[in-house]
Short mmCIF file of C-alpha atoms in Angstrom, two decimals:
data_model
loop_
_atom_site.label_atom_id
_atom_site.label_comp_id
_atom_site.label_asym_id
_atom_site.label_seq_id
_atom_site.Cartn_x
_atom_site.Cartn_y
_atom_site.Cartn_z
CA GLU A 100 28.67 29.14 -37.44
CA ALA A 101 31.06 27.47 -39.89
CA SER A 102 32.93 25.70 -37.07
CA GLU A 103 29.65 24.63 -35.47
CA PHE A 104 28.33 23.35 -38.80
CA ILE A 105 31.47 21.29 -39.43
CA ALA A 106 31.21 19.80 -35.93
CA LYS A 107 27.60 18.81 -36.61
CA LEU A 108 28.52 17.21 -39.94
CA LYS A 109 31.20 15.11 -38.23
CA ASN A 110 28.54 13.85 -35.82
CA LYS A 111 25.73 13.70 -38.37
CA GLU A 112 24.14 10.50 -37.08
CA ASN A 113 23.45 12.17 -33.72
CA GLU A 114 22.38 15.60 -35.02
CA THR A 115 19.14 16.97 -36.45
CA PHE A 116 19.38 18.89 -39.71
CA PRO A 117 19.19 21.44 -41.11
CA MET A 118 21.15 23.80 -38.91
CA PHE A 119 19.51 27.23 -39.00
CA THR A 120 21.35 30.54 -38.83
CA SER A 121 20.66 32.60 -35.71
CA CYS A 122 21.79 36.12 -36.66
CA CYS A 123 18.26 37.57 -37.11
CA PRO A 124 16.39 38.09 -33.80
CA GLY A 125 13.07 38.42 -35.63
CA TRP A 126 13.55 34.96 -37.13
CA VAL A 127 14.71 33.47 -33.82
CA ARG A 128 11.63 34.81 -32.06
CA PHE A 129 9.42 33.53 -34.89
CA LEU A 130 10.88 30.01 -34.61
CA LYS A 131 10.55 29.96 -30.82
CA SER A 132 6.89 30.98 -30.95
CA GLN A 133 5.75 29.09 -34.06
CA TYR A 134 7.95 25.97 -34.14
CA PRO A 135 9.40 25.52 -30.62
CA ASP A 136 10.30 21.89 -31.31
CA MET A 137 12.90 23.08 -33.85
CA VAL A 138 14.71 25.59 -31.62
CA ASP A 139 17.58 23.18 -30.96
CA GLN A 140 18.43 23.35 -34.67
CA LEU A 141 19.42 27.02 -34.37
CA SER A 142 23.10 27.87 -34.43
CA THR A 143 24.36 28.84 -30.98
CA ALA A 144 26.03 31.97 -32.41
CA LYS A 145 24.72 35.33 -31.25
CA SER A 146 23.66 38.00 -33.72
CA PRO A 147 26.48 40.25 -35.01
CA GLN A 148 25.02 43.12 -32.98
CA GLN A 149 25.33 41.20 -29.72
CA MET A 150 28.74 39.78 -30.60
CA PHE A 151 30.09 43.26 -31.18
CA GLY A 152 28.47 44.59 -28.02
CA ALA A 153 30.06 41.86 -25.91
CA ILE A 154 33.47 42.36 -27.54
CA SER A 155 33.30 46.14 -27.11
CA LYS A 156 32.83 45.74 -23.35
CA SER A 157 35.43 43.00 -22.89
CA TYR A 158 38.30 42.82 -25.40
CA TYR A 159 37.98 46.42 -26.58
CA ALA A 160 37.62 47.76 -23.03
CA LYS A 161 40.94 46.10 -22.14
CA LEU A 162 42.51 47.48 -25.32
CA LEU A 163 41.42 51.00 -24.37
CA GLN A 164 42.20 50.40 -20.69
CA VAL A 165 38.77 51.65 -19.60
CA GLU A 166 36.11 50.13 -17.40
CA PRO A 167 33.39 48.32 -19.40
CA GLU A 168 30.74 50.27 -17.49
CA ASN A 169 32.10 53.45 -19.11
CA ILE A 170 31.51 52.19 -22.65
CA CYS A 171 28.18 52.92 -24.32
CA SER A 172 27.57 50.50 -27.18
CA ILE A 173 25.15 51.85 -29.81
CA SER A 174 23.90 49.91 -32.83
CA ILE A 175 22.38 51.45 -35.95
CA MET A 176 20.14 48.80 -37.47
CA PRO A 177 17.42 48.54 -40.15
CA CYS A 178 15.34 46.13 -38.07
CA LEU A 179 13.14 46.91 -35.06
CA ALA A 180 13.69 43.40 -33.69
CA LYS A 181 17.21 44.44 -32.69
CA LYS A 182 15.71 46.84 -30.13
CA GLN A 183 13.96 43.98 -28.35
CA GLU A 184 16.98 41.70 -28.64
CA CYS A 185 19.34 43.99 -26.74
CA THR A 186 16.95 44.07 -23.75
CA LEU A 187 16.99 40.29 -23.25
CA PRO A 188 18.43 39.41 -19.82
CA THR A 189 20.76 36.86 -21.44
CA MET A 190 22.52 39.57 -23.47
CA ASP A 191 24.92 40.65 -20.74
CA SER A 192 27.82 38.26 -21.25
CA ALA A 193 30.49 40.93 -20.72
CA GLY A 194 29.32 41.36 -17.13
CA ALA A 195 28.86 45.13 -17.40
CA GLY A 196 25.12 45.43 -17.91
CA PRO A 197 23.56 45.10 -21.38
CA ASP A 198 26.17 44.31 -24.03
CA VAL A 199 24.35 46.73 -26.36
CA ASP A 200 23.01 49.83 -24.60
CA ILE A 201 21.05 51.56 -27.36
CA VAL A 202 19.67 50.51 -30.73
CA LEU A 203 18.72 53.17 -33.27
CA THR A 204 16.97 52.31 -36.50
CA THR A 205 18.30 53.70 -39.76
CA ARG A 206 15.19 55.90 -39.98
CA GLU A 207 15.82 57.26 -36.49
CA ILE A 208 19.43 58.16 -37.26
CA GLU A 209 18.30 59.80 -40.50
CA ARG A 210 15.79 61.94 -38.59
CA MET A 211 18.50 62.90 -36.08
CA ILE A 212 20.84 63.95 -38.90
CA LEU A 213 18.09 66.04 -40.53
CA ALA A 214 17.09 67.61 -37.20
CA GLU A 215 20.67 68.75 -36.62
CA HIS A 216 20.88 70.16 -40.18
CA ILE A 217 23.85 67.94 -40.97
CA HIS A 218 24.62 67.50 -44.67
CA PRO A 219 26.70 64.32 -45.06
CA GLU A 220 27.73 65.22 -48.60
CA GLU A 221 29.51 68.29 -47.21
CA LEU A 222 31.51 66.41 -44.57
CA ALA A 223 35.20 65.72 -45.14
CA GLU A 224 36.08 62.13 -46.05
CA GLU A 225 37.94 60.11 -43.43
CA GLU A 226 38.88 56.49 -42.83
CA PHE A 227 36.61 54.15 -40.87
CA ASP A 228 37.73 53.18 -37.39
CA MET A 229 39.18 49.66 -37.33
CA PRO A 230 39.20 48.68 -33.64
CA LEU A 231 39.52 44.97 -34.41
CA GLY A 232 41.89 45.21 -37.36
CA VAL A 233 41.29 44.24 -40.98
CA GLY A 234 38.16 42.18 -41.60
CA SER A 235 37.93 39.09 -43.77
CA GLY A 236 36.16 38.86 -47.11
CA ALA A 237 33.55 36.66 -45.44
CA GLY A 238 32.92 39.45 -42.96
CA VAL A 239 32.40 41.97 -45.75
CA ILE A 240 29.65 39.94 -47.48
CA PHE A 241 27.98 38.81 -44.24
CA GLY A 242 25.26 41.47 -44.22
CA ALA A 243 23.88 40.79 -47.72
CA THR A 244 21.03 38.38 -48.43
CA GLY A 245 22.73 35.00 -48.77
CA GLY A 246 25.88 36.53 -47.28
CA VAL A 247 25.69 34.61 -44.01
CA MET A 248 25.45 31.34 -45.92
CA GLU A 249 28.25 32.21 -48.34
CA ALA A 250 30.50 33.47 -45.53
CA ALA A 251 29.93 30.28 -43.52
CA LEU A 252 30.51 28.02 -46.54
CA ARG A 253 33.67 29.88 -47.54
CA THR A 254 34.99 29.61 -43.99
CA ALA A 255 34.01 25.94 -43.74
CA TYR A 256 35.78 25.23 -47.03
CA HIS A 257 38.94 26.92 -45.75
CA LEU A 258 38.83 25.02 -42.46
CA VAL A 259 38.37 21.67 -44.21
CA ALA A 260 40.49 22.12 -47.34
CA GLY A 261 43.16 24.41 -45.91
CA GLU A 262 42.80 26.89 -48.78
CA ASN A 263 40.39 29.57 -49.93
CA PRO A 264 37.67 28.59 -52.42
CA ASP A 265 37.19 30.22 -55.80
CA PRO A 266 35.60 33.68 -55.29
CA ASP A 267 32.42 32.56 -57.06
CA ALA A 268 32.31 29.00 -55.73
CA PHE A 269 29.12 29.68 -53.76
CA ARG A 270 27.53 32.34 -55.96
CA ASN A 271 24.25 30.39 -56.23
CA VAL A 272 23.21 31.51 -52.73
CA ARG A 273 23.44 35.19 -53.70
CA GLY A 274 20.56 37.31 -54.94
CA MET A 275 17.18 38.57 -53.83
CA ASP A 276 14.98 35.56 -54.64
CA GLY A 277 12.68 34.75 -51.73
CA TRP A 278 13.77 31.11 -51.50
CA LYS A 279 16.99 29.82 -53.02
CA GLU A 280 18.52 26.36 -52.77
CA ALA A 281 21.77 24.83 -53.98
CA THR A 282 24.07 21.85 -53.53
CA PHE A 283 27.82 22.26 -53.06
CA ASP A 284 30.71 19.87 -52.64
CA ILE A 285 33.23 20.52 -49.87
CA ALA A 286 36.08 18.01 -49.69
CA GLY A 287 33.91 15.33 -51.28
CA VAL A 288 30.92 15.95 -49.01
CA PRO A 289 27.73 17.13 -50.78
CA LEU A 290 25.95 19.89 -48.86
CA ARG A 291 22.33 20.87 -49.49
CA VAL A 292 21.67 24.47 -48.50
CA ALA A 293 18.84 26.99 -48.73
CA VAL A 294 18.38 30.72 -48.16
CA ALA A 295 14.99 32.29 -47.39
CA SER A 296 14.27 36.01 -47.19
CA GLY A 297 11.22 37.29 -45.28
CA LEU A 298 9.07 35.38 -42.82
CA GLY A 299 6.46 34.53 -45.46
CA ASN A 300 9.01 32.57 -47.48
CA THR A 301 10.48 31.25 -44.25
CA ARG A 302 7.18 29.73 -43.15
CA GLN A 303 6.79 28.01 -46.52
CA LEU A 304 10.32 26.60 -46.25
CA VAL A 305 9.86 25.37 -42.68
CA GLU A 306 6.51 23.77 -43.52
CA ALA A 307 8.09 22.02 -46.51
CA LEU A 308 10.84 20.71 -44.22
CA ARG A 309 8.33 19.41 -41.70
CA LYS A 310 6.34 17.65 -44.43
CA GLY A 311 9.48 16.01 -45.80
CA GLU A 312 9.10 17.76 -49.16
CA VAL A 313 12.64 19.17 -48.98
CA ALA A 314 15.80 18.31 -47.06
CA TYR A 315 18.76 20.57 -46.32
CA ASP A 316 21.91 20.54 -44.23
CA PHE A 317 22.14 24.30 -43.63
CA VAL A 318 19.52 27.05 -43.94
CA GLU A 319 19.96 30.82 -43.76
CA ILE A 320 16.99 32.98 -42.77
#
């Protein structure tokens, strides 16, 4: 998303802003059904779930030297919208059927653990698998509210300036407020950004955009 955002900024006179994040399938479906004229403003990036599913059946399959059809990709997610997303016919970019085969909610996995009488606190500690190597700091914060925005801005800063920003350079997009906005400077270019949490706040933000009451370059939902 950072690379895509930079490309749009370089061609600002021919682009429509803001660019919206596309990592939440519930939000993407909401925009398509409620504001179809704004769909082209979505980032072209898939959700993290679908990115990982595609990688697991392409790059990782080659790494393991197994056929992609023999890999079962399972996501554990807090959101029911991920179940619908993985069934979309477009989510088969690895060419081995659905990129993500099964989606379990966090409640479902909890019930499965309880049903099997597994006590996590009694299990021996072990390291996480790292099939793709060490992740970046931007990757670590990605899943938090405001994390997508901060990760994209940190990456954009690095791509433009050639160095990492101060750890707290974009701290104003963090937190649990329903609608946050901030302005940052990257290489002399002022960027107006906003983060909305929940579709109620999202609708208010989108309506304000359409009425011309606010203006942003980049919005995370």
